[in-house]
Coordinates of C-alpha atoms in Angstrom, one line a residue:
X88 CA -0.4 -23.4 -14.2
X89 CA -3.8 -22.6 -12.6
X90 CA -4.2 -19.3 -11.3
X91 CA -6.9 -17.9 -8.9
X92 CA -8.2 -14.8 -8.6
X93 CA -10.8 -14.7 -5.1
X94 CA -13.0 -11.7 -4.3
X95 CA -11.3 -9.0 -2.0
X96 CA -13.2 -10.0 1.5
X97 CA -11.3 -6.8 3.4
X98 CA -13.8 -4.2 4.3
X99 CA -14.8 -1.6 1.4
X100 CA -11.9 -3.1 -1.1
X101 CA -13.4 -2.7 -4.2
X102 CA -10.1 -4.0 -6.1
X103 CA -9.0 -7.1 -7.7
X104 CA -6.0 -8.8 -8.7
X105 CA -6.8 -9.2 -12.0
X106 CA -8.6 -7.6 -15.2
X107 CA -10.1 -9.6 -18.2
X108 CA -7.0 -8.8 -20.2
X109 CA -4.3 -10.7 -17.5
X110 CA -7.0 -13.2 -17.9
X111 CA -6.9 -13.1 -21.5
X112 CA -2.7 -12.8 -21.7
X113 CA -2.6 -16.2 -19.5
X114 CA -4.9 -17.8 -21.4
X115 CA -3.0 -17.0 -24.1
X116 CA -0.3 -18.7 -22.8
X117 CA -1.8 -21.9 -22.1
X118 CA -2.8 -21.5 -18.4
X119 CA -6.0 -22.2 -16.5
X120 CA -7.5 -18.8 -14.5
X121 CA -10.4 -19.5 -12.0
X122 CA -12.4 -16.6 -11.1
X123 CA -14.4 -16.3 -8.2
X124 CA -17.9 -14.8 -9.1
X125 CA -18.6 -10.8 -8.6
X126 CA -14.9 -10.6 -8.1
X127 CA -14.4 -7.7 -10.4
X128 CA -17.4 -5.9 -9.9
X129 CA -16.1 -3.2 -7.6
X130 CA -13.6 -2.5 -10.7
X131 CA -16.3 -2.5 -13.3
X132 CA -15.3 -5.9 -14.7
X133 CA -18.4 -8.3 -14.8
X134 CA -18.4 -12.2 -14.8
X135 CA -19.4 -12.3 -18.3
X136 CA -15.9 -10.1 -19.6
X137 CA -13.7 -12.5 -18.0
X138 CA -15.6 -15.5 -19.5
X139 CA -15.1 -13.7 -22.8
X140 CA -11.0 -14.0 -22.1
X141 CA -11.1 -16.9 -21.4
X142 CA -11.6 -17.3 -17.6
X143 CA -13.9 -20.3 -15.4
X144 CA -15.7 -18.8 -13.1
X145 CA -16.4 -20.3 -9.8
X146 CA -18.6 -19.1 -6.8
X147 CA -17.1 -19.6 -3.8
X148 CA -13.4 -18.2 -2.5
X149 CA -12.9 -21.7 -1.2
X150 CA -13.1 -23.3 -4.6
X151 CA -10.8 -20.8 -5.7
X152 CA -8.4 -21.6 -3.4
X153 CA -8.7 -25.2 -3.5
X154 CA -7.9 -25.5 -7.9
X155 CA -5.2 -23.2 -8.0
X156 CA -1.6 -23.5 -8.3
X157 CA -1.0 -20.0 -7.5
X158 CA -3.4 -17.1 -6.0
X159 CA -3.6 -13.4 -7.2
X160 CA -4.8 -10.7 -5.2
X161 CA -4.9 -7.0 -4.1
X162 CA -4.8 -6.8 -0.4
X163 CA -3.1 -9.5 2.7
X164 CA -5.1 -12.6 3.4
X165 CA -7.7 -12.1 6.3
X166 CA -8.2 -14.9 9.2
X167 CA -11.1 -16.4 7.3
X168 CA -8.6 -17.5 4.3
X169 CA -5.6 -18.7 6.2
X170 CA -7.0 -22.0 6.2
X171 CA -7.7 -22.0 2.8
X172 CA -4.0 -21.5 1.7
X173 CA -2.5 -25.1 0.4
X174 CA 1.9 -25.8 1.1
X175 CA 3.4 -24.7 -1.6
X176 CA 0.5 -22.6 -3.0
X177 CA 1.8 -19.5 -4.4
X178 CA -0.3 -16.3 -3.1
X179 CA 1.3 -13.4 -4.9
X180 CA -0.2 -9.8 -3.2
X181 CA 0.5 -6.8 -0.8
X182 CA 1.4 -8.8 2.7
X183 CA 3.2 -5.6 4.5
X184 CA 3.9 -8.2 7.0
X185 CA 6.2 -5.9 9.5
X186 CA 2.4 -4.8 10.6
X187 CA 0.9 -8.2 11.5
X188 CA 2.7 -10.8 13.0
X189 CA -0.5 -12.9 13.6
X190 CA -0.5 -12.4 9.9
X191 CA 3.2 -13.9 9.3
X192 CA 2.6 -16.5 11.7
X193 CA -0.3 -17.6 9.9
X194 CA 1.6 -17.3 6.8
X195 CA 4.2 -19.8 8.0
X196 CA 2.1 -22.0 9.2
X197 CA 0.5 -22.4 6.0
X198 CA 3.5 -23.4 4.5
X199 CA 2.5 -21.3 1.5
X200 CA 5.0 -19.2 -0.9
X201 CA 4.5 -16.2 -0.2
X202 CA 5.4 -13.4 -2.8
X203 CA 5.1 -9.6 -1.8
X204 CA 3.9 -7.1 -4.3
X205 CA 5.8 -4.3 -2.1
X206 CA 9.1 -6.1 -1.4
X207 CA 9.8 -7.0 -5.3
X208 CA 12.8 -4.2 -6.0
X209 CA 14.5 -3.6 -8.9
X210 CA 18.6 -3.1 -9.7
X211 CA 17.8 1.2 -8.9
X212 CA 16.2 0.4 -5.6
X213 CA 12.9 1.0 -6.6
X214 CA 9.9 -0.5 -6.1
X215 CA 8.2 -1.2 -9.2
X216 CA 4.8 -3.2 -7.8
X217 CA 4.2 -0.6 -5.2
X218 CA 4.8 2.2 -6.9
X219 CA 1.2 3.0 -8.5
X220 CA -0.5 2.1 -5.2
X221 CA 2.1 5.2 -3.4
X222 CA 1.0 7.2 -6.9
X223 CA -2.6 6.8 -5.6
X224 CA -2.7 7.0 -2.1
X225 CA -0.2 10.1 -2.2
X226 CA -2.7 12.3 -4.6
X227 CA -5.9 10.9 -2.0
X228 CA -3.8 11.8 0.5
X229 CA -4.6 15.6 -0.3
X230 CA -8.0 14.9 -1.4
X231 CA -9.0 13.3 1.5
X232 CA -7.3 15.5 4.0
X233 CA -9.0 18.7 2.2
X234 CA -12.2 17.3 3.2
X235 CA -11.4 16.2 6.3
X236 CA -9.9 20.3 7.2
X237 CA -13.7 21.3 6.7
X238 CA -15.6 21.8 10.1
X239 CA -18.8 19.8 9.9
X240 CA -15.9 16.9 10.1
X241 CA -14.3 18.7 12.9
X242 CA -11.3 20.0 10.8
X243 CA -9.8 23.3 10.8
X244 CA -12.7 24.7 8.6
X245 CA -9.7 25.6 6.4
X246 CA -10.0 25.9 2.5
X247 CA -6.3 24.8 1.6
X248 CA -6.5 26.6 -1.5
X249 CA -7.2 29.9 -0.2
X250 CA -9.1 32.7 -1.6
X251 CA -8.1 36.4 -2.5
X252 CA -7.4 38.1 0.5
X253 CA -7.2 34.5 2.6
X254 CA -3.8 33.0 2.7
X255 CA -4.0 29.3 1.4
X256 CA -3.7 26.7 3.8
X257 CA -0.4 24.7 4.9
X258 CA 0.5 21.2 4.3
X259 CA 3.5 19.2 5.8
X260 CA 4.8 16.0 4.0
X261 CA 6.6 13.7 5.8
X262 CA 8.8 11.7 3.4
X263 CA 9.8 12.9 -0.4
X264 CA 9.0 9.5 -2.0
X265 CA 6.7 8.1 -4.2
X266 CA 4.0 9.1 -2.3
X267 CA 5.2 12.5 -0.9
X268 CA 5.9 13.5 -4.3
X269 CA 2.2 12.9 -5.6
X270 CA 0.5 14.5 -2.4
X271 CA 2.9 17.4 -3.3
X272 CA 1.6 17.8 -6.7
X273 CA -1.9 17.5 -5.7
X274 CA -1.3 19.7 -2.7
X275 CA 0.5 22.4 -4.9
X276 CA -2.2 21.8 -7.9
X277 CA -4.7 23.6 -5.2
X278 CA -2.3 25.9 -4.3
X279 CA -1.8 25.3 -0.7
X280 CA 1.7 26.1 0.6
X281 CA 3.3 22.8 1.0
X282 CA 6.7 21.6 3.3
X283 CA 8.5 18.6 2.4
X284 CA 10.6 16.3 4.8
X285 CA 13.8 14.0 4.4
X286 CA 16.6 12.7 5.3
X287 CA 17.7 11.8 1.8
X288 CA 19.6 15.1 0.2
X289 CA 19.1 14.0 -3.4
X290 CA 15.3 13.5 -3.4
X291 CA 15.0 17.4 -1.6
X292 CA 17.2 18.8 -4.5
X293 CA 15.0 16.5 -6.9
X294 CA 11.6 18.0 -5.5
X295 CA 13.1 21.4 -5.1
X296 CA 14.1 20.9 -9.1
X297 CA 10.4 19.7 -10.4
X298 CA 8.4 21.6 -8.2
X299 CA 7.1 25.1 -8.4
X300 CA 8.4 28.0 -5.6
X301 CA 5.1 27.3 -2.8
X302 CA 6.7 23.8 -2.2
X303 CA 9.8 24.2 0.1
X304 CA 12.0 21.4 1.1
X305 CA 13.6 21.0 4.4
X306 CA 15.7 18.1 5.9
X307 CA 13.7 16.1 8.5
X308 CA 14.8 15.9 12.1
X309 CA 12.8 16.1 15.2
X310 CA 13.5 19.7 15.6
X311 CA 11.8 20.6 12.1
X312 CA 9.0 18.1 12.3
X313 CA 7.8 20.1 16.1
X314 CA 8.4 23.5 14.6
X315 CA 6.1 22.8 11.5
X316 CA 3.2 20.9 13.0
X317 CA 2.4 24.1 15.1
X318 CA 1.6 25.8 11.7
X319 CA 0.6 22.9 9.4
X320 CA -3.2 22.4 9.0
X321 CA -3.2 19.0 7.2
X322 CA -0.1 16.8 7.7
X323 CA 0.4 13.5 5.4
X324 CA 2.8 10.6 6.4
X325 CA 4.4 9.1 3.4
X326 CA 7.6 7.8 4.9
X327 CA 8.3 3.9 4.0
X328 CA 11.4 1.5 5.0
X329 CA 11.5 -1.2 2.6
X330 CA 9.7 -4.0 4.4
X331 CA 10.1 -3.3 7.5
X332 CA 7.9 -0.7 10.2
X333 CA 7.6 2.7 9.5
X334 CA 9.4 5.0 12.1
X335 CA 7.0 7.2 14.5
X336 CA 8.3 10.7 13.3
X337 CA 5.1 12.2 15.8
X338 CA 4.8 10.9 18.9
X339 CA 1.4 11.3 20.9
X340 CA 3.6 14.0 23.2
X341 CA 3.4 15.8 20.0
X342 CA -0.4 16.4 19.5
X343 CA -0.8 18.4 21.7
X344 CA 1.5 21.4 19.8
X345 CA -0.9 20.6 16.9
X346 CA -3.8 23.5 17.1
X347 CA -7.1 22.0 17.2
X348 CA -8.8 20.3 13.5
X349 CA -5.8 19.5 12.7
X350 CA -5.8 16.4 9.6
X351 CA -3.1 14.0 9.9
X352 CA -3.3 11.6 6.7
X353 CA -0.7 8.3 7.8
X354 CA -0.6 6.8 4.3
X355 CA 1.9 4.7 6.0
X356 CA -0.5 2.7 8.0
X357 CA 0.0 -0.3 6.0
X358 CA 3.5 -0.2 7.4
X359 CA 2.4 0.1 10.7
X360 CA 2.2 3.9 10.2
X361 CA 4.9 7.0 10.9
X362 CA 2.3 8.3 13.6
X363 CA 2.3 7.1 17.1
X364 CA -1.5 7.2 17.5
X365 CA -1.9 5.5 13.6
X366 CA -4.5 2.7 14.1
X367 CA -5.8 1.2 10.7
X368 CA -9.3 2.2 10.0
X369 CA -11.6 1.6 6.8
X370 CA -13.7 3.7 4.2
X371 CA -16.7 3.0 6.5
X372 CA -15.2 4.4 9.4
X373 CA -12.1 6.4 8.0
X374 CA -11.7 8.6 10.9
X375 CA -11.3 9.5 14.9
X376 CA -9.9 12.1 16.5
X377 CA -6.9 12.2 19.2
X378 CA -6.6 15.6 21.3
X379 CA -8.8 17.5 18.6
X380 CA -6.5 16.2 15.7
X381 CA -8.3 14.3 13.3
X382 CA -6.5 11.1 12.2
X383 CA -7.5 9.5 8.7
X384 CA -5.8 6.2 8.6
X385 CA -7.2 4.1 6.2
X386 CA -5.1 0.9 5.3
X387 CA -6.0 0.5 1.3
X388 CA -7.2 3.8 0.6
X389 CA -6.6 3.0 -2.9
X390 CA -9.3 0.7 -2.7
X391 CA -12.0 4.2 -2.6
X392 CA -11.1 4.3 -6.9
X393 CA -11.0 0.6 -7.7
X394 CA -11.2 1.5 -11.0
X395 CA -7.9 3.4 -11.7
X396 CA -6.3 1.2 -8.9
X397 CA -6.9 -1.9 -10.4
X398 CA -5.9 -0.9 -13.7
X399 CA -2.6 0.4 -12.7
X400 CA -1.9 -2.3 -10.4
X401 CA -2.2 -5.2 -12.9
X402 CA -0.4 -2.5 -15.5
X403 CA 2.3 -3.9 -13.5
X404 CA 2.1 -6.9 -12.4
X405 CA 0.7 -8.8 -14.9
X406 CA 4.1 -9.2 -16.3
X407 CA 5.3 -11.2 -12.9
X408 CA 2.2 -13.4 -13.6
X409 CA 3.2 -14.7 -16.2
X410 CA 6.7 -15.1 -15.6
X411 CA 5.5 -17.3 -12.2
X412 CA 3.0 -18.6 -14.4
X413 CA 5.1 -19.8 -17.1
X414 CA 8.3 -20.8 -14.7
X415 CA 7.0 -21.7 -11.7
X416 CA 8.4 -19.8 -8.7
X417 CA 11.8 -21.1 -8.2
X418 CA 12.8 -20.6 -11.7
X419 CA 11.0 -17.4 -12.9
X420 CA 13.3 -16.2 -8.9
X421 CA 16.8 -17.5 -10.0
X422 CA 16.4 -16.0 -13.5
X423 CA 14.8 -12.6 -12.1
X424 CA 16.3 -10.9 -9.4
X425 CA 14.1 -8.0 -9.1
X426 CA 10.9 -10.9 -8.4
X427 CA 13.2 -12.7 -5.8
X428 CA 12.9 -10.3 -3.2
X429 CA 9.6 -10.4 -2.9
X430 CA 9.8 -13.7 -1.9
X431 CA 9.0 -13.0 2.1
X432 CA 8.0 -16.7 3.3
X433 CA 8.1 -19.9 1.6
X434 CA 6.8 -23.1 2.8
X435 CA 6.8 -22.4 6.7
X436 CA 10.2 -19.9 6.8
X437 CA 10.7 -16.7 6.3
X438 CA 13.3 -15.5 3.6
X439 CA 13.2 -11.9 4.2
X440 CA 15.0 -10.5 6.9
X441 CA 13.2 -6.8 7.6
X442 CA 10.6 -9.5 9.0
X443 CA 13.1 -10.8 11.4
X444 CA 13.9 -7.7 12.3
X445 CA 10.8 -6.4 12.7
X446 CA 9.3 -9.5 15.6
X447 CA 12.9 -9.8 16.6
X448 CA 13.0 -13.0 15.7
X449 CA 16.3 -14.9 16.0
X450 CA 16.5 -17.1 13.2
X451 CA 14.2 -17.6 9.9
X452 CA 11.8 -19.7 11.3
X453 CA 9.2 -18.6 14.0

C-alpha cells in the first residue's frame, strides 16, 4: 500500500501522524510512505530522518494526497483538503465529527473511508487511540488553567498551590475519565484541593481508591455542579460520550454564580464542549472571557508539546497502520473488531450512528 503522511495545516498543530520509526516499520513491510516536506518539524523529526527509514519525500500536500492509498494524520481535514480526498481513499485521524457537520458532509461527499482515531474501542469499552491525547490534554488542563488563574491574564490572581498560611486554591473536574483522572493528578501534584464529578459509581470509588485525601469525589447532578462553581477557582471539562456531543453540564445562566477570574478549561471542545459558552479557539488566541470568567478552549491543546504528543500518539497507532496497511480496510475490519468501529463514513455513507444522532439524520446517508 502507499501511505501519506501531509503536514498538519490547522493553526499552531505542531503534530504529525507519523515518526521515522512507523516510516521505517512500513517500509519494513514492503509499503510505499510519501512524506510531505517539513511535516515533522514541529515534532523534532527532519526530512532527512525519515529519508533515512525509508520514506519519499514530496513537497506539496496535494501530491501527498494524490499517490496515496491511505492518509495518516493528527487532527480532522480542513476545507482546503476536502477536495484533495480521492473515493475510496483511506484517511485514518481524529474526525470528532458530532462537532462539524460541514465537516461530515464534506466527508461524505468525498466518498472517502473514513477511520476515526477516537471512535476505534476495544472489548472493555475503552478507547485505546484516544487515550494518550485525554492523558495530555487532562495534565495541560491544570497547567494551563494555573496560568490562566494569575491576574495579568485576568484570573483570580490565585496560586492553586497555596502557600503557608494561604489556603491552596480549588479545582472542580467535570468527568472522572481519562482525562479527569490526569488533571486530578496534576491538580493534586500542586496541591490544590480538587472535586471530582460523575455519574458512573465505579470510577468515583476508583478515584477515591488511587487518589490521596485533598481529592474528593462527588456524584454529578445539576445541584452539585451550581453549588461547587460558587467556590471553584479553575474548573476543567473532561466529560466525553463516545462519538457523539458532549452534554452542556454549565449553562451560560450559570456564569454568573461563578465569582469573577474564574478559569474554565473545556478539554471537551473537540466534542463540541460540556460548556454552553465553549467556542474552539487556538494557541494563538487560547482565550476570551464571558461575564469575567475566563474560558480557555483550545481544540488540540495537545498540539502545544508536539513532541510527547506525537510520540504517544503513534505509540498507538502505528499498530492499526500496519494492519490497514497490510489488509486493506475491509479485511484488517472483519478480522479486528476493536478497528471496525472506527469506521465513521465510508465511500459517501455514514456507518456510525452517534453521527446520526448527533445531525438527526434519518437514515445513513445525508
Amino acid at each position: 500500500m502507499i501511505v501519506g503522511v501531509p503536514k498538519e495545516i490547522k493553526s499552531s498543530e505542531g503534530r504529525v501522524g507519523m515518526t521515522p520509526a512507523g516510516v521505517f516499520e512500513l517500509v519494513k513491510n514492503y509499503h510505499t510512505v510519501y512524506v510531505q516536506s517539513g511535516a515533522g518539524e514541529g515534532s523534532g523529526f527532519f526530512d532527512k530522518d525519515y529519508q533515512q527509514a525509508g520514506a519519499t519525500i514530496l513537497d506539496t500536500i496535494e501530491q501527498v494526497y494524490a499517490k496515496s492509498d491511505m492518509i495518516v494524520k493528527v487532527k480532522e481535514p480542513i476545507a482546503k483538503e476536502y477536495d484533495l480526498i480521492q473515493e475510496g481513499q483511506i484517511v485514518f485521524t481524529y474526525f470528532h465529527f458530532a462537532s462539524s457537520e460541514s465537516l461530515t458532509q464534506a466527508m461524505i461527499k468525498s466518498k472517502g473511508v473514513c477511520i476515526a482515531y477516537e471512535t476505534v474501542e476495544d472489548e472493555e469499552g475503552t478507547l485505546p487511540l484516544l487515550t494518550p491525547m485525554s492523558e495530555v490534554a487532562g495534565r495541560m488542563a491544570i497547567q494551563q488553567g494555573a496560568k490562566y488563574l494569575e491576574k495579568p491574564v485576568k484570573g483570580r490572581g490565585v496560586l492553586l498551590g497555596g502557600v503557608p498560611g494561604v489556603a491552596p486554591g480549588r479545582v472542580l473536574i467535570l468527568g472522572a475519565g481519562t482525562v479527569g483522572i490526569q488533571a486530578a493528578k496534576m491538580a493534586a501534584g500542586l496541591g490544590a484541593h480538587v472535586t471530582i464529578l460523575d455519574v458512573n459509581m465505579k470510577r468515583l470509588r476508583y478515584v477515591n481508591d488511587i487518589m490521596p485525601s485533598h481529592v474528593v469525589t462527588e456524584f454529578s447532578n445539576e445541584f452539585n455542579i451550581r453549588k461547587h462553581i460558587q467556590s471553584h477557582d479553575l474548573i476543567i471539562g473532561g466529560v466525553l460520550l463516545k462519538g457523539a456531543k458532549a452534554p452542556n453540564l454549565i449553562t451560560r445562566d450559570m456564569l454568573k454564580e461563578m465569582r469573577p477570574g474564574t478559569v474554565i478549561v473545556d478539554v471537551a471542545v473537540d466534542q463540541g464542549g460540556c460548556v454552553e459558552t465553549t467556542k474552539p479557539t487556538t494557541h494563538g488566541n487560547p482565550t476570551y472571557i464571558i461575564d469575567d470568567v475566563v474560558h480557555y478552549c483550545v481544540a488540540n491543546m495537545p498540539g502545544a508539546v508536539p513532541y510527547t504528543s506525537t510520540v504517544a500518539l503513534t505509540n498507538v497507532t502505528l499498530p492499526y497502520v500496519l494492519k490497514l496497511a497490510n489488509m486493506g480496510w475491509r479485511s484488517a475490519c472483519n478480522l479486528d473488531k476493536t478497528l471496525a468501529k472506527g469506521l465513521n463514513i465510508v465511500e459517501g455513507e455514514v456507518v456510525y450512528e452517534e453521527i446520526i444522532k448527533t445531525f438527526h439524520w434519518e437514515s445513513a446517508v445525508a
